[in-house]
PDB file of C-alpha atoms and ligand atoms in Angstrom:
ATOM      1  CA  GLU N 128     -50.722 -15.545  12.024  1.00 43.00           C
ATOM      2  CA  ALA N 129     -46.955 -17.293  12.684  1.00 44.00           C
ATOM      3  CA  LYS N 130     -46.854 -17.928   8.716  1.00 48.00           C
ATOM      4  CA  SER N 131     -47.567 -14.174   7.524  1.00 51.00           C
ATOM      5  CA  THR N 132     -44.440 -13.610  10.044  1.00 52.00           C
ATOM      6  CA  GLY N 133     -42.045 -15.732   8.425  1.00 55.00           C
ATOM      7  CA  GLY N 134     -43.922 -14.611   5.186  1.00 55.00           C
ATOM      8  CA  GLY N 135     -42.806 -11.338   5.999  1.00 61.00           C
ATOM      9  CA  GLN N 136     -38.920 -12.467   7.312  1.00 66.00           C
ATOM     10  CA  VAL N 137     -38.489 -14.182   3.826  1.00 65.00           C
ATOM     11  CA  ALA N 138     -40.078 -10.798   1.761  1.00 68.00           C
ATOM     12  CA  SER N 139     -37.814  -8.659   4.069  1.00 77.00           C
ATOM     13  CA  PHE N 140     -34.802 -11.389   3.952  1.00 77.00           C
ATOM     14  CA  SER N 141     -35.560 -10.752   0.279  1.00 85.00           C
ATOM     15  CA  GLN N 142     -35.624  -7.656   0.188  1.00 86.00           C
ATOM     16  CA  ALA N 143     -32.426  -7.520   1.935  1.00 87.00           C
ATOM     17  CA  MET N 144     -30.870  -9.080  -0.710  1.00 86.00           C
ATOM     18  CA  ALA N 145     -32.315  -7.255  -3.530  1.00 88.00           C
ATOM     19  CA  ASP N 146     -30.617  -4.093  -1.420  1.00 86.00           C
ATOM     20  CA  GLU N 147     -27.382  -5.436  -1.346  1.00 84.00           C
ATOM     21  CA  VAL N 148     -27.166  -6.143  -4.866  1.00 84.00           C
ATOM     22  CA  GLU N 149     -28.112  -3.341  -5.957  1.00 85.00           C
ATOM     23  CA  ARG N 150     -26.062  -0.915  -3.343  1.00 81.00           C
ATOM     24  CA  ARG N 151     -23.482  -3.461  -4.592  1.00 81.00           C
ATOM     25  CA  SER N 152     -24.447  -2.408  -8.303  1.00 84.00           C
ATOM     26  CA  ALA N 153     -24.176   1.269  -7.620  1.00 85.00           C
ATOM     27  CA  VAL N 154     -20.545   0.737  -6.299  1.00 84.00           C
ATOM     28  CA  GLU N 155     -19.644  -0.729  -8.862  1.00 89.00           C
ATOM     29  CA  ARG N 156     -21.340   1.962 -11.769  1.00 91.00           C
ATOM     30  CA  ASP N 157     -19.905   4.582 -10.149  1.00 92.00           C
ATOM     31  CA  LEU N 158     -16.709   2.670 -10.042  1.00 93.00           C
ATOM     32  CA  ARG N 159     -16.439   2.215 -13.390  1.00 93.00           C
ATOM     33  CA  MET N 160     -17.895   6.315 -13.675  1.00 93.00           C
ATOM     34  CA  ALA N 161     -14.589   6.984 -11.910  1.00 95.00           C
ATOM     35  CA  VAL N 162     -11.726   4.958 -13.317  1.00 93.00           C
ATOM     36  CA  ALA N 163     -13.595   6.800 -17.357  1.00 93.00           C
ATOM     37  CA  HIS N 164     -13.325   9.734 -15.524  1.00 94.00           C
ATOM     38  CA  ARG N 165     -10.261   9.692 -12.988  1.00 93.00           C
ATOM     39  CA  GLN N 166     -11.757  10.473 -10.386  1.00 96.00           C
ATOM     40  CA  PHE N 167      -9.014   9.350  -8.586  1.00 97.00           C
ATOM     41  CA  ALA N 168      -5.915  10.747  -6.434  1.00 97.00           C
ATOM     42  CA  LEU N 169      -3.382   9.922  -4.802  1.00 98.00           C
ATOM     43  CA  VAL N 170      -2.116  11.210  -1.326  1.00 98.00           C
ATOM     44  CA  PHE N 171       1.878  10.205   0.629  1.00 98.00           C
ATOM     45  CA  GLN N 172       2.583   9.041   3.586  1.00 98.00           C
ATOM     46  CA  PRO N 173       6.635   9.513   4.553  1.00 97.00           C
ATOM     47  CA  GLN N 174       9.004   6.787   6.250  1.00 97.00           C
ATOM     48  CA  VAL N 175      11.380   7.964   8.031  1.00 96.00           C
ATOM     49  CA  ASN N 176      14.960   6.998   9.978  1.00 96.00           C
ATOM     50  CA  ALA N 177      13.636   5.590  12.795  1.00 97.00           C
ATOM     51  CA  ARG N 178      17.013   6.913  14.597  1.00 95.00           C
ATOM     52  CA  THR N 179      17.908   9.741  12.505  1.00 93.00           C
ATOM     53  CA  GLY N 180      14.386  11.176  11.155  1.00 93.00           C
ATOM     54  CA  ASP N 181      15.683  11.937   7.523  1.00 93.00           C
ATOM     55  CA  ILE N 182      12.741  10.657   4.853  1.00 94.00           C
ATOM     56  CA  VAL N 183      13.934   7.575   3.109  1.00 95.00           C
ATOM     57  CA  ALA N 184      10.444   7.156   1.477  1.00 96.00           C
ATOM     58  CA  ALA N 185       6.886   7.122   1.325  1.00 98.00           C
ATOM     59  CA  GLU N 186       4.040   5.540   0.272  1.00 98.00           C
ATOM     60  CA  ALA N 187       1.328   6.808  -1.965  1.00 98.00           C
ATOM     61  CA  LEU N 188      -2.641   6.015  -1.355  1.00 98.00           C
ATOM     62  CA  LEU N 189      -5.007   5.681  -3.220  1.00 98.00           C
ATOM     63  CA  ARG N 190      -8.249   8.154  -3.269  1.00 98.00           C
ATOM     64  CA  TRP N 191     -10.679   8.277  -5.087  1.00 97.00           C
ATOM     65  CA  ARG N 192     -12.871  11.845  -5.108  1.00 95.00           C
ATOM     66  CA  HIS N 193     -16.134  10.809  -5.223  1.00 93.00           C
ATOM     67  CA  PRO N 194     -19.630  14.012  -6.057  1.00 90.00           C
ATOM     68  CA  ARG N 195     -20.134  13.118  -2.716  1.00 91.00           C
ATOM     69  CA  GLY N 196     -17.345  13.407  -1.028  1.00 93.00           C
ATOM     70  CA  LEU N 197     -13.742  11.789  -0.234  1.00 95.00           C
ATOM     71  CA  ARG N 198     -13.980   7.939  -0.761  1.00 95.00           C
ATOM     72  CA  MET N 199     -11.733   6.206   1.374  1.00 97.00           C
ATOM     73  CA  PRO N 200      -9.888   2.026  -0.006  1.00 97.00           C
ATOM     74  CA  SER N 201     -11.911   0.444   2.788  1.00 96.00           C
ATOM     75  CA  GLY N 202     -15.111   1.604   0.419  1.00 92.00           C
ATOM     76  CA  PHE N 203     -14.127   0.550  -3.263  1.00 94.00           C
ATOM     77  CA  LEU N 204     -11.167  -1.378  -2.478  1.00 95.00           C
ATOM     78  CA  GLN N 205     -12.831  -4.405  -2.435  1.00 93.00           C
ATOM     79  CA  ARG N 206     -15.762  -3.827  -5.213  1.00 92.00           C
ATOM     80  CA  ALA N 207     -12.406  -2.417  -7.295  1.00 95.00           C
ATOM     81  CA  GLU N 208     -11.504  -6.142  -6.576  1.00 93.00           C
ATOM     82  CA  GLU N 209     -14.384  -8.692  -7.043  1.00 93.00           C
ATOM     83  CA  THR N 210     -15.193  -7.168 -10.776  1.00 93.00           C
ATOM     84  CA  GLY N 211     -11.939  -6.957 -12.052  1.00 93.00           C
ATOM     85  CA  LEU N 212     -11.713  -2.625 -11.902  1.00 94.00           C
ATOM     86  CA  ILE N 213      -8.735  -3.071  -9.842  1.00 95.00           C
ATOM     87  CA  VAL N 214      -6.448  -3.770 -12.868  1.00 94.00           C
ATOM     88  CA  ASP N 215      -8.117  -0.242 -14.673  1.00 94.00           C
ATOM     89  CA  ILE N 216      -7.356   1.377 -11.113  1.00 96.00           C
ATOM     90  CA  GLY N 217      -4.083   0.671 -10.981  1.00 96.00           C
ATOM     91  CA  ASN N 218      -2.681   1.470 -14.172  1.00 95.00           C
ATOM     92  CA  TRP N 219      -3.542   4.552 -13.217  1.00 96.00           C
ATOM     93  CA  VAL N 220      -2.487   4.629  -9.729  1.00 97.00           C
ATOM     94  CA  ILE N 221       1.131   3.000 -10.989  1.00 97.00           C
ATOM     95  CA  ALA N 222       0.863   5.948 -14.449  1.00 96.00           C
ATOM     96  CA  ASP N 223       0.615   8.832 -12.136  1.00 97.00           C
ATOM     97  CA  VAL N 224       3.094   7.991  -9.871  1.00 98.00           C
ATOM     98  CA  ALA N 225       5.507   7.316 -12.430  1.00 98.00           C
ATOM     99  CA  ASP N 226       4.381  10.824 -14.007  1.00 98.00           C
ATOM    100  CA  THR N 227       5.549  11.704 -10.279  1.00 98.00           C
ATOM    101  CA  LEU N 228       8.653  10.568 -10.324  1.00 98.00           C
ATOM    102  CA  HIS N 229      10.074  12.253 -13.481  1.00 97.00           C
ATOM    103  CA  ARG N 230       8.402  15.001 -12.149  1.00 97.00           C
ATOM    104  CA  TRP N 231      10.417  15.049  -8.880  1.00 96.00           C
ATOM    105  CA  ALA N 232      13.487  13.430 -10.158  1.00 96.00           C
ATOM    106  CA  GLU N 233      13.759  17.336 -13.213  1.00 96.00           C
ATOM    107  CA  GLN N 234      12.862  18.727  -9.496  1.00 94.00           C
ATOM    108  CA  GLY N 235      15.973  17.353  -7.994  1.00 93.00           C
ATOM    109  CA  VAL N 236      13.867  15.233  -5.625  1.00 92.00           C
ATOM    110  CA  GLU N 237      15.158  12.614  -4.759  1.00 90.00           C
ATOM    111  CA  GLN N 238      12.209  10.886  -3.585  1.00 93.00           C
ATOM    112  CA  ARG N 239      10.994   6.139  -3.450  1.00 97.00           C
ATOM    113  CA  LEU N 240       7.302   6.079  -3.913  1.00 98.00           C
ATOM    114  CA  ALA N 241       5.814   2.685  -3.034  1.00 98.00           C
ATOM    115  CA  ILE N 242       2.835   2.048  -4.187  1.00 98.00           C
ATOM    116  CA  ASN N 243       0.314  -1.161  -2.916  1.00 98.00           C
ATOM    117  CA  ILE N 244      -0.427  -4.397  -5.236  1.00 97.00           C
ATOM    118  CA  SER N 245      -2.625  -6.380  -4.887  1.00 95.00           C
ATOM    119  CA  ARG N 246      -3.703  -9.900  -6.032  1.00 92.00           C
ATOM    120  CA  ARG N 247      -5.864  -9.916  -8.742  1.00 93.00           C
ATOM    121  CA  GLN N 248      -3.475  -6.855 -10.285  1.00 93.00           C
ATOM    122  CA  LEU N 249      -0.233  -9.491 -10.565  1.00 91.00           C
ATOM    123  CA  ALA N 250      -2.646 -12.131 -11.670  1.00 88.00           C
ATOM    124  CA  HIS N 251      -3.508 -10.523 -15.007  1.00 84.00           C
ATOM    125  CA  ALA N 252      -0.571 -11.821 -17.052  1.00 78.00           C
ATOM    126  CA  PRO N 253       0.848  -8.083 -18.257  1.00 88.00           C
ATOM    127  CA  PHE N 254       1.675  -6.293 -14.823  1.00 94.00           C
ATOM    128  CA  PHE N 255       4.680  -6.231 -15.349  1.00 95.00           C
ATOM    129  CA  HIS N 256       5.076  -6.427 -18.837  1.00 93.00           C
ATOM    130  CA  SER N 257       2.629  -2.993 -18.884  1.00 93.00           C
ATOM    131  CA  LEU N 258       4.846  -1.842 -14.948  1.00 96.00           C
ATOM    132  CA  ARG N 259       7.933  -1.665 -17.076  1.00 95.00           C
ATOM    133  CA  GLU N 260       5.683   1.009 -19.944  1.00 95.00           C
ATOM    134  CA  SER N 261       4.342   3.025 -18.091  1.00 96.00           C
ATOM    135  CA  LEU N 262       7.931   3.796 -16.168  1.00 96.00           C
ATOM    136  CA  LEU N 263       9.816   3.759 -19.853  1.00 95.00           C
ATOM    137  CA  ASP N 264       6.303   6.021 -21.135  1.00 96.00           C
ATOM    138  CA  ALA N 265       6.940   8.684 -18.414  1.00 97.00           C
ATOM    139  CA  GLY N 266      10.688   8.916 -18.257  1.00 96.00           C
ATOM    140  CA  ALA N 267      10.728   7.563 -14.778  1.00 97.00           C
ATOM    141  CA  PRO N 268      13.302   6.372 -12.396  1.00 96.00           C
ATOM    142  CA  VAL N 269      13.294   2.834 -12.408  1.00 97.00           C
ATOM    143  CA  SER N 270      14.942   2.645  -9.182  1.00 97.00           C
ATOM    144  CA  MET N 271      12.596   5.561  -7.454  1.00 97.00           C
ATOM    145  CA  LEU N 272       9.850   2.600  -7.973  1.00 98.00           C
ATOM    146  CA  GLU N 273       8.874   0.844  -4.728  1.00 98.00           C
ATOM    147  CA  LEU N 274       5.931  -2.564  -5.028  1.00 98.00           C
ATOM    148  CA  GLU N 275       3.835  -3.246  -1.993  1.00 98.00           C
ATOM    149  CA  PHE N 276       2.482  -6.813  -1.290  1.00 96.00           C
ATOM    150  CA  THR N 277       1.612  -9.016   0.686  1.00 95.00           C
ATOM    151  CA  GLU N 278       3.520 -12.424   1.599  1.00 95.00           C
ATOM    152  CA  THR N 279       0.030 -14.591   0.159  1.00 93.00           C
ATOM    153  CA  VAL N 280       0.156 -12.359  -2.771  1.00 93.00           C
ATOM    154  CA  LEU N 281       3.843 -12.864  -3.262  1.00 93.00           C
ATOM    155  CA  MET N 282       4.021 -16.447  -2.226  1.00 92.00           C
ATOM    156  CA  GLN N 283       1.387 -16.228  -5.457  1.00 90.00           C
ATOM    157  CA  CYS N 284       4.089 -15.689  -8.344  1.00 91.00           C
ATOM    158  CA  GLY N 285       4.970 -18.283 -10.403  1.00 91.00           C
ATOM    159  CA  PRO N 286       8.715 -17.737 -11.643  1.00 92.00           C
ATOM    160  CA  GLU N 287       7.749 -15.509 -14.226  1.00 92.00           C
ATOM    161  CA  ALA N 288       7.076 -12.588 -11.774  1.00 93.00           C
ATOM    162  CA  LEU N 289      10.320 -13.878 -10.031  1.00 94.00           C
ATOM    163  CA  ARG N 290      11.797 -13.229 -12.738  1.00 94.00           C
ATOM    164  CA  ALA N 291      10.570 -10.028 -13.549  1.00 94.00           C
ATOM    165  CA  ILE N 292      10.209  -8.898  -9.856  1.00 95.00           C
ATOM    166  CA  GLY N 293      14.370  -9.637  -9.993  1.00 95.00           C
ATOM    167  CA  TRP N 294      14.463  -7.526 -13.063  1.00 95.00           C
ATOM    168  CA  LEU N 295      13.156  -4.517 -11.649  1.00 96.00           C
ATOM    169  CA  ARG N 296      15.419  -4.960  -8.130  1.00 97.00           C
ATOM    170  CA  GLU N 297      19.062  -5.319 -10.553  1.00 97.00           C
ATOM    171  CA  ASP N 298      17.583  -1.678 -11.536  1.00 96.00           C
ATOM    172  CA  GLY N 299      16.883  -0.963  -8.250  1.00 97.00           C
ATOM    173  CA  ALA N 300      13.396  -0.720  -7.641  1.00 98.00           C
ATOM    174  CA  ARG N 301      11.915  -2.689  -3.945  1.00 98.00           C
ATOM    175  CA  ILE N 302      10.435  -4.787  -2.608  1.00 98.00           C
ATOM    176  CA  ALA N 303       8.013  -4.306   0.028  1.00 98.00           C
ATOM    177  CA  ILE N 304       5.462  -6.990   2.047  1.00 97.00           C
ATOM    178  CA  ASP N 305       2.631  -5.273   4.096  1.00 97.00           C
ATOM    179  CA  ASN N 306       0.624  -5.977   7.020  1.00 96.00           C
ATOM    180  CA  PHE N 307       3.349  -8.557   7.959  1.00 97.00           C
ATOM    181  CA  GLY N 308       2.224  -9.956  11.295  1.00 93.00           C
ATOM    182  CA  THR N 309      -1.479  -9.555  10.220  1.00 91.00           C
ATOM    183  CA  GLY N 310      -2.092 -13.807   8.441  1.00 83.00           C
ATOM    184  CA  TYR N 311       0.135 -17.305   8.059  1.00 85.00           C
ATOM    185  CA  SER N 312       4.525 -16.713   7.418  1.00 88.00           C
ATOM    186  CA  ASN N 313       6.159 -19.257   5.729  1.00 89.00           C
ATOM    187  CA  LEU N 314       9.244 -18.166   6.549  1.00 90.00           C
ATOM    188  CA  SER N 315      11.203 -20.865   5.195  1.00 89.00           C
ATOM    189  CA  ARG N 316       9.882 -20.032   1.256  1.00 90.00           C
ATOM    190  CA  LEU N 317      10.060 -15.891   2.503  1.00 91.00           C
ATOM    191  CA  ARG N 318      13.482 -16.394   3.349  1.00 89.00           C
ATOM    192  CA  SER N 319      14.167 -17.628  -0.218  1.00 90.00           C
ATOM    193  CA  MET N 320      11.733 -14.953  -1.987  1.00 93.00           C
ATOM    194  CA  PRO N 321      13.324 -11.722  -2.711  1.00 95.00           C
ATOM    195  CA  ILE N 322      11.697  -9.095  -0.502  1.00 97.00           C
ATOM    196  CA  ASP N 323      14.286  -6.197   0.227  1.00 98.00           C
ATOM    197  CA  ARG N 324      11.559  -4.747   2.971  1.00 98.00           C
ATOM    198  CA  ILE N 325       9.424  -6.285   5.445  1.00 98.00           C
ATOM    199  CA  LYS N 326       6.161  -3.631   6.983  1.00 98.00           C
ATOM    200  CA  MET N 327       4.772  -5.009   9.978  1.00 98.00           C
ATOM    201  CA  HIS N 328       1.511  -4.984  10.689  1.00 97.00           C
ATOM    202  CA  SER N 329       0.210  -2.139  13.936  1.00 97.00           C
ATOM    203  CA  SER N 330      -1.277  -5.253  15.209  1.00 95.00           C
ATOM    204  CA  LEU N 331       2.073  -6.567  16.378  1.00 94.00           C
ATOM    205  CA  THR N 332       4.007  -3.003  16.837  1.00 94.00           C
ATOM    206  CA  MET N 333       0.580  -1.523  18.558  1.00 96.00           C
ATOM    207  CA  HIS N 334       1.375  -2.242  22.245  1.00 97.00           C
ATOM    208  CA  VAL N 335       5.503  -1.908  22.637  1.00 97.00           C
ATOM    209  CA  ALA N 336       4.837   1.033  24.820  1.00 97.00           C
ATOM    210  CA  THR N 337       2.671  -0.603  27.307  1.00 97.00           C
ATOM    211  CA  ASN N 338       3.424  -4.599  27.056  1.00 97.00           C
ATOM    212  CA  ALA N 339       6.925  -5.833  27.605  1.00 97.00           C
ATOM    213  CA  ASP N 340       5.918  -9.749  25.800  1.00 97.00           C
ATOM    214  CA  ALA N 341       4.460  -7.302  23.482  1.00 97.00           C
ATOM    215  CA  ARG N 342       7.922  -5.498  23.347  1.00 98.00           C
ATOM    216  CA  ALA N 343       9.724  -8.505  23.534  1.00 98.00           C
ATOM    217  CA  ILE N 344       8.018 -10.450  20.475  1.00 97.00           C
ATOM    218  CA  THR N 345       8.250  -7.279  18.011  1.00 98.00           C
ATOM    219  CA  GLN N 346      11.866  -6.831  19.141  1.00 98.00           C
ATOM    220  CA  ALA N 347      12.827 -10.352  17.786  1.00 97.00           C
ATOM    221  CA  VAL N 348      10.610 -10.237  15.018  1.00 97.00           C
ATOM    222  CA  ILE N 349      12.572  -7.257  14.195  1.00 98.00           C
ATOM    223  CA  GLY N 350      15.943 -10.245  14.947  1.00 98.00           C
ATOM    224  CA  LEU N 351      14.305 -12.044  12.022  1.00 96.00           C
ATOM    225  CA  ILE N 352      13.443  -9.686   9.444  1.00 97.00           C
ATOM    226  CA  HIS N 353      17.117  -8.512  10.059  1.00 98.00           C
ATOM    227  CA  GLY N 354      18.719 -12.253   9.370  1.00 95.00           C
ATOM    228  CA  MET N 355      16.205 -12.219   6.348  1.00 95.00           C
ATOM    229  CA  GLY N 356      18.813  -9.117   5.407  1.00 96.00           C
ATOM    230  CA  CYS N 357      15.930  -6.442   5.205  1.00 97.00           C
ATOM    231  CA  GLU N 358      14.814  -4.003   6.768  1.00 98.00           C
ATOM    232  CA  ALA N 359      12.613  -3.639   9.031  1.00 98.00           C
ATOM    233  CA  ILE N 360       9.634  -1.118   8.719  1.00 98.00           C
ATOM    234  CA  ALA N 361       6.973  -0.186  11.715  1.00 98.00           C
ATOM    235  CA  GLU N 362       3.595   1.154   9.983  1.00 98.00           C
ATOM    236  CA  GLY N 363       0.463   2.255  12.228  1.00 98.00           C
ATOM    237  CA  VAL N 364       2.756   4.277  14.468  1.00 98.00           C
ATOM    238  CA  GLU N 365       0.254   6.469  15.835  1.00 97.00           C
ATOM    239  CA  THR N 366       2.582   7.967  19.899  1.00 97.00           C
ATOM    240  CA  ASP N 367       5.652   8.770  21.094  1.00 96.00           C
ATOM    241  CA  ALA N 368       6.079   6.181  23.213  1.00 97.00           C
ATOM    242  CA  GLN N 369       5.768   4.026  20.576  1.00 98.00           C
ATOM    243  CA  THR N 370       8.754   5.596  18.158  1.00 97.00           C
ATOM    244  CA  GLU N 371      11.235   6.175  20.965  1.00 97.00           C
ATOM    245  CA  VAL N 372      10.749   2.244  21.918  1.00 98.00           C
ATOM    246  CA  LEU N 373      10.577   1.302  17.864  1.00 98.00           C
ATOM    247  CA  ARG N 374      13.569   2.727  17.493  1.00 98.00           C
ATOM    248  CA  VAL N 375      15.695   1.798  20.845  1.00 98.00           C
ATOM    249  CA  ILE N 376      14.445  -2.596  19.685  1.00 98.00           C
ATOM    250  CA  GLY N 377      16.216  -1.939  16.465  1.00 98.00           C
ATOM    251  CA  CYS N 378      13.775  -1.444  13.860  1.00 98.00           C
ATOM    252  CA  ASP N 379      15.080   0.400  10.867  1.00 98.00           C
ATOM    253  CA  THR N 380      11.793   2.636   9.779  1.00 98.00           C
ATOM    254  CA  LEU N 381       8.345   3.721  10.634  1.00 98.00           C
ATOM    255  CA  GLN N 382       5.210   5.344   8.993  1.00 98.00           C
ATOM    256  CA  GLY N 383       2.556   6.587  10.612  1.00 98.00           C
ATOM    257  CA  TYR N 384       0.184   9.711  12.056  1.00 97.00           C
ATOM    258  CA  ALA N 385       2.929   9.777  15.339  1.00 96.00           C
ATOM    259  CA  ILE N 386       5.434  10.621  12.138  1.00 96.00           C
ATOM    260  CA  ALA N 387       2.053  11.982   9.815  1.00 97.00           C
ATOM    261  CA  ARG N 388      -1.029  11.955   7.951  1.00 97.00           C
ATOM    262  CA  PRO N 389      -1.120  10.437   4.145  1.00 98.00           C
ATOM    263  CA  MET N 390      -0.345  14.205   2.343  1.00 98.00           C
ATOM    264  CA  ALA N 391      -1.144  15.490  -0.501  1.00 97.00           C
ATOM    265  CA  GLU N 392       1.359  15.384  -2.900  1.00 97.00           C
ATOM    266  CA  GLU N 393       2.626  19.959  -2.190  1.00 97.00           C
ATOM    267  CA  ALA N 394       1.917  19.567   1.760  1.00 97.00           C
ATOM    268  CA  PHE N 395       4.023  16.547   1.480  1.00 97.00           C
ATOM    269  CA  LEU N 396       6.465  18.106  -0.464  1.00 95.00           C
ATOM    270  CA  ASN N 397       6.531  21.517   1.662  1.00 94.00           C
ATOM    271  CA  TRP N 398       6.343  18.986   4.264  1.00 95.00           C
ATOM    272  CA  SER N 399       9.754  16.950   2.929  1.00 92.00           C
ATOM    273  CA  GLN N 400      11.416  20.247   2.640  1.00 87.00           C
ATOM    274  CA  ARG N 401      10.148  22.205   5.813  1.00 86.00           C
ATOM    275  CA  GLU N 402      11.777  18.485   7.482  1.00 78.00           C
ATOM    276  CA  GLY N 403      15.087  19.561   6.093  1.00 60.00           C
ATOM    277  CA  ARG N 404      15.447  15.457   6.131  1.00 58.00           C
ATOM    278  CA  ILE N 405      15.232  14.353   2.469  1.00 46.00           C
ATOM    279  CA  SER N 406      17.321  12.181   1.615  1.00 44.00           C
ATOM    280  CA  ALA N 407      16.986   8.700  -0.617  1.00 39.00           C
TER     281      ALA N 407
HETATM  282  P1  C2E H1761      -2.050  -0.455   3.982  1.00 81.74           P
HETATM  283  O1  C2E H1761      -1.535  -0.550   2.193  1.00 81.74           O
HETATM  284  O2  C2E H1761      -1.167  -1.484   4.859  1.00 81.74           O
HETATM  285  O3  C2E H1761      -1.808   1.103   3.936  1.00 81.74           O
HETATM  286  C1  C2E H1761      -1.834   1.630   5.435  1.00 81.74           C
HETATM  287  C2  C2E H1761      -2.172   2.101   6.192  1.00 81.74           C
HETATM  288  O4  C2E H1761      -3.245   3.300   7.196  1.00 81.74           O
HETATM  289  C3  C2E H1761      -2.873   3.230   5.285  1.00 81.74           C
HETATM  290  O5  C2E H1761      -4.933   3.563   4.988  1.00 81.74           O
HETATM  291  C4  C2E H1761      -3.293   4.920   5.737  1.00 81.74           C
HETATM  292  O6  C2E H1761      -3.169   5.574   5.339  1.00 81.74           O
HETATM  293  C5  C2E H1761      -3.130   4.318   7.397  1.00 81.74           C
HETATM  294  N1  C2E H1761      -2.716   4.317   7.925  1.00 81.74           N
HETATM  295  C6  C2E H1761      -1.402   4.714   7.935  1.00 81.74           C
HETATM  296  N2  C2E H1761      -0.831   5.481   9.013  1.00 81.74           N
HETATM  297  C7  C2E H1761      -1.579   5.239  10.694  1.00 81.74           C
HETATM  298  C8  C2E H1761      -1.483   5.124  11.794  1.00 81.74           C
HETATM  299  O7  C2E H1761      -1.215   5.796  12.250  1.00 81.74           O
HETATM  300  N3  C2E H1761      -3.131   4.552  11.901  1.00 81.74           N
HETATM  301  C9  C2E H1761      -3.997   4.299  10.971  1.00 81.74           C
HETATM  302  N4  C2E H1761      -5.238   3.627  12.544  1.00 81.74           N
HETATM  303  N5  C2E H1761      -3.637   4.290  10.416  1.00 81.74           N
HETATM  304  C10 C2E H1761      -2.939   4.361   9.718  1.00 81.74           C
HETATM  305  P2  C2E H1761      -5.881   3.295   3.833  1.00 81.74           P
HETATM  306  O8  C2E H1761      -5.313   4.640   2.373  1.00 81.74           O
HETATM  307  O9  C2E H1761      -6.828   3.584   4.026  1.00 81.74           O
HETATM  308  O10 C2E H1761      -5.341   2.356   3.197  1.00 81.74           O
HETATM  309  C11 C2E H1761      -5.961   1.370   3.330  1.00 81.74           C
HETATM  310  C12 C2E H1761      -5.600   0.128   2.650  1.00 81.74           C
HETATM  311  O11 C2E H1761      -5.874  -0.050   1.217  1.00 81.74           O
HETATM  312  C13 C2E H1761      -4.382   0.327   2.087  1.00 81.74           C
HETATM  313  O12 C2E H1761      -3.133  -0.540   3.260  1.00 81.74           O
HETATM  314  C14 C2E H1761      -3.596  -0.989   1.359  1.00 81.74           C
HETATM  315  O13 C2E H1761      -3.851  -2.396   1.447  1.00 81.74           O
HETATM  316  C15 C2E H1761      -4.923  -0.329  -0.209  1.00 81.74           C
HETATM  317  N6  C2E H1761      -4.711   0.838  -0.451  1.00 81.74           N
HETATM  318  C16 C2E H1761      -4.829   1.311  -0.933  1.00 81.74           C
HETATM  319  N7  C2E H1761      -3.805   1.966  -2.277  1.00 81.74           N
HETATM  320  C17 C2E H1761      -3.700   1.711  -2.623  1.00 81.74           C
HETATM  321  C18 C2E H1761      -3.870   0.983  -4.498  1.00 81.74           C
HETATM  322  O14 C2E H1761      -3.347   1.902  -5.287  1.00 81.74           O
HETATM  323  N8  C2E H1761      -3.308   0.436  -5.165  1.00 81.74           N
HETATM  324  C19 C2E H1761      -4.311  -1.417  -4.060  1.00 81.74           C
HETATM  325  N9  C2E H1761      -4.387  -2.500  -4.889  1.00 81.74           N
HETATM  326  N10 C2E H1761      -4.729  -1.018  -2.968  1.00 81.74           N
HETATM  327  C20 C2E H1761      -4.550   0.045  -2.040  1.00 81.74           C
HETATM  328 MG1   MG H1762       0.490  -0.498   2.286  1.00 81.74          MG
HETATM  329 MG1   MG H1763      -0.209  -2.006   5.598  1.00 81.74          MG
END
C-alpha cells in the first residue's frame, strides 16, 4: 500500500517534470515561430511632466501576437532569456523602434521613445554596434532614443559597453535605470554611472498617498536621485491621489495607468494630440 503510493508519487512527480519540460519546449518552439514570423508588436505608454502634464517620452513595451491571443512579457520573456531568443526579439524591438522614430521625425512628431534592454541582450557582444547600425539604417534620430536597464545590469557593463553608452549620450540618447528600489543598490557606484533618469518602482511609491513613512521615504529617494543629477520618474502610478502627492514631493515625471495605459501606435498618437501636449 505504502509502496504503491510512493511509486505513484514518483510516477506523478516525473510526469509533472515531463509535462514541465514539454511545456517549456512548446513555448520555445512557439517563440522560434514568433521570431520567424514577426508575431511581435510594441505598445506605447506615455510619461508626463508631473507639474505640467506635458508628455515628455513614451516607453515601448513588447507584446506577442500569439495565434491564440495576445501574450504579455511575463508569459514569455523569461523563456526568451533562457533560450537566448531574447537577442533576436530585442533586435526586432530595436529595428521597429528605429523605424517608428524615423517615421515620426518625418511627420514632425518629436517623441522620445524608451526601450527595455535585458542582461542577456547587453551581454551579447555586438549589442551596441548593431544598435547603432539599426538606427543608421532606419535614419532614426539617436537623440530620441532612451535605453532602460536595471541597476544590476548596468553595473555589469564593462569598460567597452560604458564607452559605447557614453557615445550614445553624446549624441543625445538617454539612459534610465528601471525598477529602482527593488534590489540592492550600490549608491556610490551608481553616482559615477552614465545615467540621466531613474525610474522608481511602484513598490516604492505605491503607498505615498496613504502612509506618511512611505511618503517620507519616497521624498528622500527623490532627493537622492536629484542629488545624483538625475530626473526622478515614478512608474506604475495608478491613482490621482498618488499623482498629486508625487507632484508635491518633487517627482519630475509620472508613468502609469492613472495617466494612460500602454497603447498601440495610432491610439498613442491620438492620445498625445488630443491632450495637445507633446513636448520633447
Ligand atoms: P517595466 O520595464 O518595468 O515596464 C513597466 C510595466 O508595468 C509594463 O508591464 C507596464 O505595462 C506595466 N504598468 C504600467 N503602468 C502600470 C500601472 O499603473 N500599474 C501596473 N500594475 N502596471 C503598470 P509589461 O508591458 O507587462 O512589461 C513587463 C516587463 O517586461 C517590463 O517591465 C520589462 O522589464 C519587460 N519588457 C517589456 N518590453 C520589453 C522589451 O521590448 N524588451 C525587454 N528586454 N524587456 C521588455
Ligand atoms: Mg521599463
Ligand atoms: Mg519598471
